[in-house]
Amino acid sequence: MSQLKLMNVVGARPQIIKASAISRAIRNNFSEKFQEITLHTGQHYDKELSDIFFEELEIHRPDYNIGVGSASHGKQTAMMITGIEEVLLKEKPCCVLLYGDTNSTLAGAIAASKQHFPVIHIEAGLRSFNKTMPEEINRIMSDHASTLLFAPTSAAFKNLMNEGFRPENSPPYSINNPKIYLTGDIMYDNSLFFAELAEKKKGELLDSLSVERNNFVLVTIHRDINTDNIERLKLILSTLMQLAKESSVNLVMPLHPRTTNSLKANLPELYDDLLKCSLLKLIPPVSFLEMTLLEKTCRFIITDSGGVQKESHFFKKPCMVLRKETEWIELVKNGTTKLVDADPEKIKYEFFSLLNPHADFEYPSFYGDGKTAEFILREILYFLGEA
Ligand code: UD1
Ligand code: UDP
């Protein structure tokens, strides 16, 4: 049997990390069945947002990098569509794997569906019900251009049903007769796989940051609402600095370049104060193994990231989310994720309550068994008639 050609489209940090779960599962269990090719859109291009993950996670390297870089939504997405289409027509893959909800996901969905390549959407069905979020538009459009949709949670699965997707559809599947699955989350596959390795390989990181195990708070901020809205950025960071001082607890903050750029350009004085505050560890983005170690060893997490929210749950850490809403509603219902928006009072209240031990928190297994990538690949084989 000749190998089936799968094409991954990635572009942003979390997609490279997610694709590593699929890449690993192909290498370990499906290497005879699938030939994997990867197209990198170039949406993320700094080493610490891109190359570092290919190196560290031993992922199939991009066969193509169409190098679009940063631009406005329309321009960036248009350049991606053009570049992806060219590669699709040359490579003619059996199907196209898309991850998450970035502009690279949307561009992949448009390019592939219009040229009649089946789209497989991994992390389908998530909704914030806030269409002012660029990611919400990307999710809805990508789901509706897909043939196989892998929803990581029952809430995501229900969202798809509410939008007219029918679980009872039977093969042959197509864009007009799509198949929806309730799977686990491939990010959980990764966190399970890399948790021990992170301790072994990156254990010295805590010393180099001068922080103690279980005695620091991990913070990430990168969403457009929190970085482009200067008032929100100022409120969040000045509140966090004040809380670090009041509590004498260290905050470790690997900052996305978007956040650092906005601080430097719009809030230079605050940026200077943050750098001078010895309790705050403002550092460049870290590798996935370093991030995993920080998540495992922190006291709790403050973030606006989708992925980091879930990882907080994987490592049984409570989490404050700097947004009004989240797609991962099971975490909020569970009481371990608190939505604090950019509200100083809510941030303060939750900060001090999370500093106290919460022996009563429980972390049920919402995200599968750590073998979601294998499940997805098996279903792709059925779909392609090769199982
Ligand atoms: C993108 C995704 C977001 C995802 C995030 C993951 C969209 C609309 N947004 O947001 O859903 O959560 O990735 O990290 O797709 N920049 C650099 N170096 C880089 C890349 C970006 O400095 O390598 C800076 C540029 O100033 C750029 C800004 O970050 O304008 C935003 O980059 P962009 O890729 O547009 O969005 P993200 O905020 O990274
Ligand atoms: N991450 C990382 N280094 C960092 C910050 C995040 O490796 O400095 C990882 C994190 O562990 C998670 C993913 O990046 O797996 C989340 O990506 P991000 O927060 O950029 O995007 P989102 O998940 O919100 O789309």
Coordinates of C-alpha atoms and ligand atoms in Angstrom, one line a residue:
M1 CA 0.0 0.0 0.0
S2 CA 1.3 3.4 -0.8
Q3 CA 1.4 5.9 2.0
L4 CA -1.4 8.4 2.5
K5 CA -0.2 12.0 2.4
L6 CA -1.5 14.2 5.3
M7 CA -0.7 17.9 5.2
N8 CA -0.5 19.8 8.5
V9 CA -1.0 23.5 8.3
V10 CA 0.6 25.3 11.3
G11 CA 1.6 28.9 11.9
A12 CA 1.3 29.9 15.5
R13 CA 3.0 28.5 18.7
P14 CA 0.1 26.5 20.0
Q15 CA -0.4 24.8 16.6
I16 CA 3.1 23.7 16.4
I17 CA 2.8 22.2 19.9
K18 CA -0.6 20.5 19.0
A19 CA 0.8 19.1 15.7
S20 CA 3.6 17.5 17.7
A21 CA 1.1 15.1 19.3
I22 CA -0.1 14.0 15.8
S23 CA 3.5 13.8 14.6
R24 CA 4.5 11.6 17.5
A25 CA 1.6 9.3 17.0
I26 CA 2.3 8.9 13.3
R27 CA 6.0 8.1 14.1
N28 CA 5.1 5.6 16.8
N29 CA 2.0 3.8 15.4
F30 CA 1.2 4.8 11.8
S31 CA 4.5 5.4 10.1
E32 CA 3.7 2.8 7.4
K33 CA 0.3 4.3 6.7
F34 CA 0.9 8.0 6.6
Q35 CA 3.3 10.4 5.0
E36 CA 3.2 13.6 6.9
I37 CA 4.0 17.0 5.2
T38 CA 3.9 20.2 7.1
L39 CA 3.2 23.7 5.8
H40 CA 4.2 26.6 8.2
T41 CA 2.5 29.8 7.3
G42 CA 5.2 31.9 9.0
Q43 CA 2.5 33.6 11.2
H44 CA 4.9 33.2 14.1
Y45 CA 8.6 33.6 13.1
D46 CA 10.6 34.4 16.2
K47 CA 12.8 31.5 17.3
E48 CA 11.1 31.3 20.7
L49 CA 7.6 31.2 19.1
S50 CA 8.4 28.7 16.4
D51 CA 11.8 27.0 15.8
I52 CA 12.3 26.1 19.4
F53 CA 9.3 23.8 19.3
F54 CA 10.4 21.9 16.2
E55 CA 13.7 21.3 17.9
E56 CA 12.6 20.5 21.4
L57 CA 9.5 18.4 20.6
E58 CA 11.2 16.5 17.7
I59 CA 8.4 17.3 15.3
H60 CA 8.4 16.7 11.6
R61 CA 10.1 19.9 10.3
P62 CA 8.1 22.2 7.9
D63 CA 8.4 21.1 4.3
Y64 CA 7.2 24.5 3.3
N65 CA 7.4 27.9 5.1
I66 CA 5.5 30.5 3.2
G67 CA 6.8 33.2 5.5
V68 CA 3.8 35.5 5.7
G69 CA 4.9 37.2 8.9
S70 CA 2.8 39.8 10.8
A71 CA 0.2 41.9 9.1
S72 CA -3.4 43.0 9.5
H73 CA -6.0 40.2 9.6
G74 CA -7.1 40.6 6.0
K75 CA -3.6 40.9 4.5
Q76 CA -2.1 38.2 6.6
T77 CA -5.0 35.7 5.9
A78 CA -5.0 36.5 2.2
M79 CA -1.3 35.9 1.8
M80 CA -1.7 32.6 3.7
I81 CA -4.5 31.5 1.4
T82 CA -2.5 32.2 -1.7
G83 CA 0.6 30.3 -0.4
I84 CA -1.4 27.4 1.0
E85 CA -3.3 26.9 -2.2
E86 CA -0.1 26.8 -4.3
V87 CA 1.3 24.0 -2.1
L88 CA -1.9 22.1 -2.0
L89 CA -2.1 22.0 -5.8
K90 CA 1.5 20.8 -6.0
E91 CA 1.3 18.2 -3.2
K92 CA -2.3 17.0 -3.6
P93 CA -2.6 15.6 -0.1
C94 CA -5.4 13.2 0.9
C95 CA -6.5 15.6 3.5
V96 CA -5.5 18.7 5.4
L97 CA -5.1 18.8 9.2
L98 CA -5.9 22.1 10.9
Y99 CA -5.4 23.0 14.5
G100 CA -7.2 25.4 16.8
D101 CA -8.5 28.8 15.8
T102 CA -5.8 31.1 14.4
N103 CA -5.6 33.0 11.1
S104 CA -3.5 30.1 9.9
T105 CA -6.4 27.7 10.7
L106 CA -8.9 29.9 8.8
A107 CA -6.6 30.3 5.8
G108 CA -6.0 26.5 5.6
A109 CA -9.8 25.9 5.8
I110 CA -10.5 28.4 3.0
A111 CA -7.7 27.2 0.7
A112 CA -8.3 23.5 1.2
S113 CA -12.1 23.5 1.0
K114 CA -12.3 25.7 -2.1
Q115 CA -9.9 23.3 -3.9
H116 CA -11.9 20.3 -2.6
F117 CA -9.3 18.9 -0.3
P118 CA -11.0 17.4 2.8
V119 CA -10.4 19.5 5.9
I120 CA -9.9 17.8 9.3
H121 CA -10.3 20.2 12.1
I122 CA -8.7 19.3 15.4
E123 CA -10.1 21.2 18.3
A124 CA -13.4 21.8 16.6
G125 CA -16.6 23.2 18.2
L126 CA -15.1 25.5 20.7
R127 CA -17.1 28.7 21.1
S128 CA -16.8 31.8 23.3
F129 CA -20.0 33.2 21.8
N130 CA -18.1 36.5 21.4
K131 CA -17.7 37.3 17.7
T132 CA -15.6 40.3 18.4
M133 CA -12.8 37.8 19.1
P134 CA -10.8 37.1 15.9
E135 CA -10.5 33.4 17.0
E136 CA -14.3 33.0 17.2
I137 CA -14.7 33.9 13.5
N138 CA -11.8 31.6 12.6
R139 CA -13.4 28.7 14.6
I140 CA -16.9 29.0 13.1
M141 CA -15.7 29.4 9.5
S142 CA -13.1 26.5 9.8
D143 CA -15.7 24.2 11.3
H144 CA -18.1 24.9 8.5
A145 CA -15.5 24.1 5.9
S146 CA -14.5 20.8 7.5
T147 CA -15.3 17.2 6.7
L148 CA -14.0 15.5 9.9
L149 CA -14.4 17.6 13.1
F150 CA -12.8 16.4 16.3
A151 CA -14.4 18.2 19.3
P152 CA -12.2 17.9 22.5
T153 CA -15.1 18.4 25.0
S154 CA -18.7 17.6 25.3
A155 CA -19.5 21.3 25.3
A156 CA -17.7 21.7 22.0
F157 CA -19.6 18.7 20.6
K158 CA -22.9 20.2 21.7
N159 CA -22.0 23.5 20.1
L160 CA -21.5 21.7 16.8
M161 CA -24.9 20.0 17.1
N162 CA -26.5 23.4 17.8
E163 CA -25.0 24.7 14.6
G164 CA -26.6 21.9 12.6
F165 CA -23.9 19.2 12.5
R166 CA -25.5 15.8 12.9
P167 CA -23.8 13.0 14.9
E168 CA -25.8 10.4 13.1
N169 CA -24.3 11.1 9.6
S170 CA -22.9 8.0 8.1
P171 CA -20.1 7.5 5.5
P172 CA -19.0 8.5 3.0
Y173 CA -18.2 11.8 4.8
S174 CA -17.7 15.0 2.8
I175 CA -17.9 18.7 3.4
N176 CA -21.6 18.3 2.7
N177 CA -21.9 15.3 5.0
P178 CA -19.4 16.0 7.7
K179 CA -18.6 13.7 10.7
I180 CA -18.3 15.1 14.2
Y181 CA -16.5 13.2 17.0
L182 CA -16.2 13.7 20.7
T183 CA -12.5 13.0 21.4
G184 CA -10.1 14.1 24.1
D185 CA -7.6 16.9 23.7
I186 CA -4.3 16.3 22.0
M187 CA -2.8 19.0 24.3
Y188 CA -3.4 16.5 27.2
D189 CA -1.5 13.9 25.2
N190 CA 1.4 16.3 25.1
S191 CA 1.3 17.3 28.7
L192 CA 1.3 13.7 29.9
F193 CA 4.1 12.8 27.5
F194 CA 6.4 15.7 28.4
A195 CA 5.7 16.2 32.2
E196 CA 8.6 14.0 33.4
L197 CA 11.0 15.0 30.7
A198 CA 10.4 18.7 31.7
E199 CA 11.6 17.9 35.2
K200 CA 14.6 16.0 33.9
K201 CA 15.7 18.4 31.3
K202 CA 14.7 21.8 32.7
G203 CA 14.8 21.3 36.4
E204 CA 17.5 24.1 36.8
L205 CA 15.1 26.8 35.4
L206 CA 13.6 27.5 38.8
D207 CA 17.0 28.2 40.3
S208 CA 18.0 30.4 37.5
L209 CA 14.8 32.4 38.0
S210 CA 15.4 32.5 41.8
V211 CA 11.9 31.1 42.6
E212 CA 10.9 28.2 44.8
R213 CA 8.8 25.2 43.8
N214 CA 5.1 25.8 44.7
N215 CA 5.8 29.3 45.7
F216 CA 5.4 31.5 42.6
V217 CA 2.5 32.4 40.3
L218 CA 2.8 31.8 36.6
V219 CA 1.4 34.6 34.4
T220 CA 0.9 34.8 30.6
I221 CA -0.8 37.6 28.6
H222 CA -1.1 37.8 24.9
R223 CA -4.7 38.3 23.7
D224 CA -5.5 41.3 21.5
I225 CA -8.1 42.5 24.0
N226 CA -5.4 42.7 26.7
T227 CA -2.5 43.9 24.7
D228 CA -4.0 46.3 22.1
N229 CA -6.4 47.8 24.7
I230 CA -3.8 49.9 26.6
E231 CA -6.2 50.6 29.5
R232 CA -6.7 46.9 30.2
L233 CA -3.0 46.1 29.9
K234 CA -2.2 48.9 32.4
L235 CA -4.9 47.8 34.8
I236 CA -3.8 44.1 34.7
L237 CA -0.1 44.7 35.0
S238 CA -0.3 47.4 37.7
T239 CA -2.7 45.3 39.7
L240 CA -0.4 42.3 39.4
M241 CA 2.7 44.3 40.5
Q242 CA 0.8 45.6 43.5
L243 CA -0.3 42.1 44.4
A244 CA 3.3 40.8 44.2
K245 CA 4.4 43.5 46.5
E246 CA 1.6 43.0 49.0
S247 CA 2.0 39.2 49.1
S248 CA 5.8 39.0 48.6
V249 CA 5.1 36.2 46.1
N250 CA 7.1 36.0 42.9
L251 CA 5.3 36.2 39.6
V252 CA 7.0 34.5 36.6
M253 CA 5.8 36.1 33.4
P254 CA 7.0 34.7 30.0
L255 CA 5.8 37.5 27.8
H256 CA 4.6 37.1 24.2
P257 CA 6.4 39.7 22.0
R258 CA 3.0 41.3 21.3
T259 CA 2.7 42.2 25.0
T260 CA 6.3 43.4 25.4
N261 CA 6.0 45.5 22.2
S262 CA 2.8 47.1 23.4
L263 CA 4.3 47.8 26.9
K264 CA 7.4 49.4 25.3
A265 CA 5.4 51.5 22.9
N266 CA 2.5 52.5 25.0
L267 CA 3.4 52.2 28.7
P268 CA 7.2 52.7 28.9
E269 CA 7.0 54.0 32.5
L270 CA 5.0 51.0 33.7
Y271 CA 7.3 48.7 31.8
D272 CA 10.3 50.2 33.6
D273 CA 8.6 49.8 37.0
L274 CA 7.8 46.2 36.2
L275 CA 11.4 45.5 35.2
K276 CA 12.6 47.1 38.4
C277 CA 10.3 45.1 40.7
S278 CA 12.4 42.1 41.8
L279 CA 9.4 40.0 42.6
L280 CA 8.3 40.1 38.9
K281 CA 10.3 37.9 36.6
L282 CA 9.5 39.3 33.1
I283 CA 11.2 36.8 30.7
P284 CA 11.0 36.1 27.0
P285 CA 8.7 33.3 25.9
V286 CA 9.9 29.9 27.1
S287 CA 10.1 26.5 25.5
F288 CA 7.3 24.0 25.9
L289 CA 9.4 21.9 28.3
E290 CA 10.2 25.0 30.4
M291 CA 6.5 26.0 30.3
T292 CA 5.5 22.6 31.4
L293 CA 7.9 22.7 34.3
L294 CA 6.6 26.2 35.3
E295 CA 3.0 24.9 35.2
K296 CA 3.8 21.9 37.2
T297 CA 5.7 23.7 39.9
C298 CA 3.7 27.0 40.3
R299 CA 1.2 27.8 43.0
F300 CA -1.5 28.9 40.5
I301 CA -1.8 30.4 37.1
I302 CA -3.0 33.8 35.7
T303 CA -3.5 33.8 32.0
D304 CA -5.6 34.8 29.0
S305 CA -4.3 31.8 26.9
G306 CA -6.6 29.0 25.9
G307 CA -3.9 26.3 26.0
V308 CA -2.5 27.5 29.4
Q309 CA -5.9 27.4 31.0
K310 CA -6.2 23.7 30.1
E311 CA -2.7 22.9 31.1
S312 CA -3.4 24.4 34.5
H313 CA -6.1 21.7 34.9
F314 CA -3.8 19.0 33.6
F315 CA -1.3 19.9 36.4
K316 CA -4.0 20.4 39.0
K317 CA -3.4 24.1 39.5
P318 CA -6.2 26.6 39.8
C319 CA -6.3 29.4 37.2
M320 CA -7.5 33.0 36.9
V321 CA -8.5 33.9 33.4
L322 CA -8.1 37.6 32.3
R323 CA -11.2 37.5 30.1
K324 CA -15.0 37.8 30.5
E325 CA -15.7 34.4 28.9
T326 CA -13.9 31.2 28.0
E327 CA -14.4 28.4 25.6
W328 CA -13.4 25.9 28.3
I329 CA -16.5 26.2 30.3
E330 CA -16.2 22.9 32.1
L331 CA -13.2 24.5 34.0
V332 CA -15.3 27.4 35.2
K333 CA -18.2 25.0 36.2
N334 CA -15.6 23.0 38.1
G335 CA -14.7 26.0 40.1
T336 CA -11.0 25.8 39.4
T337 CA -10.9 28.4 36.7
K338 CA -12.0 31.9 37.7
L339 CA -13.0 34.5 35.2
V340 CA -11.6 37.8 36.4
D341 CA -11.6 39.9 33.2
A342 CA -9.3 42.9 33.7
D343 CA -11.1 43.9 36.9
P344 CA -8.6 44.8 39.7
E345 CA -11.1 43.9 42.5
K346 CA -11.8 40.5 41.1
I347 CA -8.1 39.9 40.4
K348 CA -7.2 40.9 44.0
Y349 CA -9.9 38.8 45.5
E350 CA -9.0 35.6 43.6
F351 CA -5.3 36.2 44.0
F352 CA -5.5 36.1 47.8
S353 CA -8.0 33.3 47.9
L354 CA -5.9 31.1 45.6
L355 CA -2.8 31.8 47.7
N356 CA -4.4 29.8 50.5
P357 CA -4.3 26.0 50.0
H358 CA -7.4 24.6 48.3
A359 CA -7.3 20.9 49.3
D360 CA -10.9 20.7 48.2
F361 CA -10.3 21.4 44.5
E362 CA -10.9 18.5 42.3
Y363 CA -9.6 18.0 38.7
P364 CA -11.8 15.5 36.9
S365 CA -10.6 14.1 33.7
F366 CA -12.3 16.2 31.1
Y367 CA -9.8 15.8 28.3
G368 CA -9.5 12.2 27.4
D369 CA -7.0 9.5 28.1
G370 CA -3.8 11.0 26.6
K371 CA -4.2 8.9 23.4
T372 CA -6.4 11.3 21.4
A373 CA -3.9 11.7 18.6
E374 CA -4.1 7.9 17.9
F375 CA -7.9 8.0 18.0
I376 CA -7.9 10.8 15.4
L377 CA -5.4 9.1 13.1
R378 CA -7.4 5.8 13.2
E379 CA -10.6 7.7 12.3
I380 CA -8.7 9.4 9.4
L381 CA -7.7 5.9 8.2
Y382 CA -11.4 4.8 8.2
F383 CA -12.3 8.0 6.4
L384 CA -9.7 7.3 3.7
G385 CA -10.9 3.7 3.4
E386 CA -7.6 2.3 4.5
A387 CA -8.4 0.9 8.0
Ligands
UD1_1 C1 -2.0 34.4 17.4 C2 -3.5 34.0 17.3 C3 -4.1 33.7 18.7 C4 -3.2 32.7 19.4 C5 -1.8 33.2 19.5 C6 -0.9 32.1 20.1 C7 -4.7 34.9 15.4 C8 -5.7 36.0 15.0 N1 -4.3 35.0 16.7 O1 -2.0 35.6 18.2 O2 -5.3 33.1 18.5 O3 -3.7 32.6 20.7 O4 -1.3 33.4 18.1 O5 0.3 32.6 20.6 O6 -4.4 34.1 14.6 N2 5.0 38.9 16.8 C9 6.3 38.9 17.0 N3 7.0 37.7 16.6 C10 6.4 36.7 16.0 C11 5.0 36.7 15.9 C12 4.3 37.9 16.2 O7 6.9 39.8 17.5 O8 7.0 35.7 15.7 C13 4.2 40.1 17.2 C14 4.0 41.1 16.1 O9 4.1 42.4 16.6 C15 2.6 40.8 15.7 C16 1.9 40.5 17.0 O10 2.9 39.8 17.7 O11 2.0 41.9 15.0 C17 0.7 39.6 16.9 O12 1.0 38.4 16.1 P1 -0.2 37.5 15.5 O13 0.4 36.3 14.9 O14 -0.9 38.4 14.5 O15 -1.1 37.2 16.6 P2 -0.9 36.6 18.1 O16 -1.1 37.7 19.1 O17 0.5 36.0 18.1
UDP2 N1 3.7 28.2 25.8 C1 5.0 28.0 25.7 N2 5.9 29.0 26.1 C2 5.4 30.2 26.6 C3 4.0 30.4 26.7 C4 3.2 29.3 26.3 O1 5.5 26.9 25.3 O2 6.2 31.1 26.9 C5 2.8 27.1 25.4 C6 1.8 26.7 26.4 O3 2.3 25.7 27.3 C7 0.6 26.1 25.6 C8 0.7 27.0 24.3 O4 2.0 27.6 24.3 O5 0.9 24.8 25.2 C9 -0.4 28.0 24.4 O6 -0.1 29.0 23.4 P1 -0.6 30.5 23.5 O7 -0.9 30.8 24.9 O8 0.3 31.3 22.7 O9 -2.0 30.4 22.6 P2 -3.5 30.0 22.9 O10 -3.5 28.6 23.5 O11 -4.1 31.0 23.7 O12 -4.0 30.0 21.5

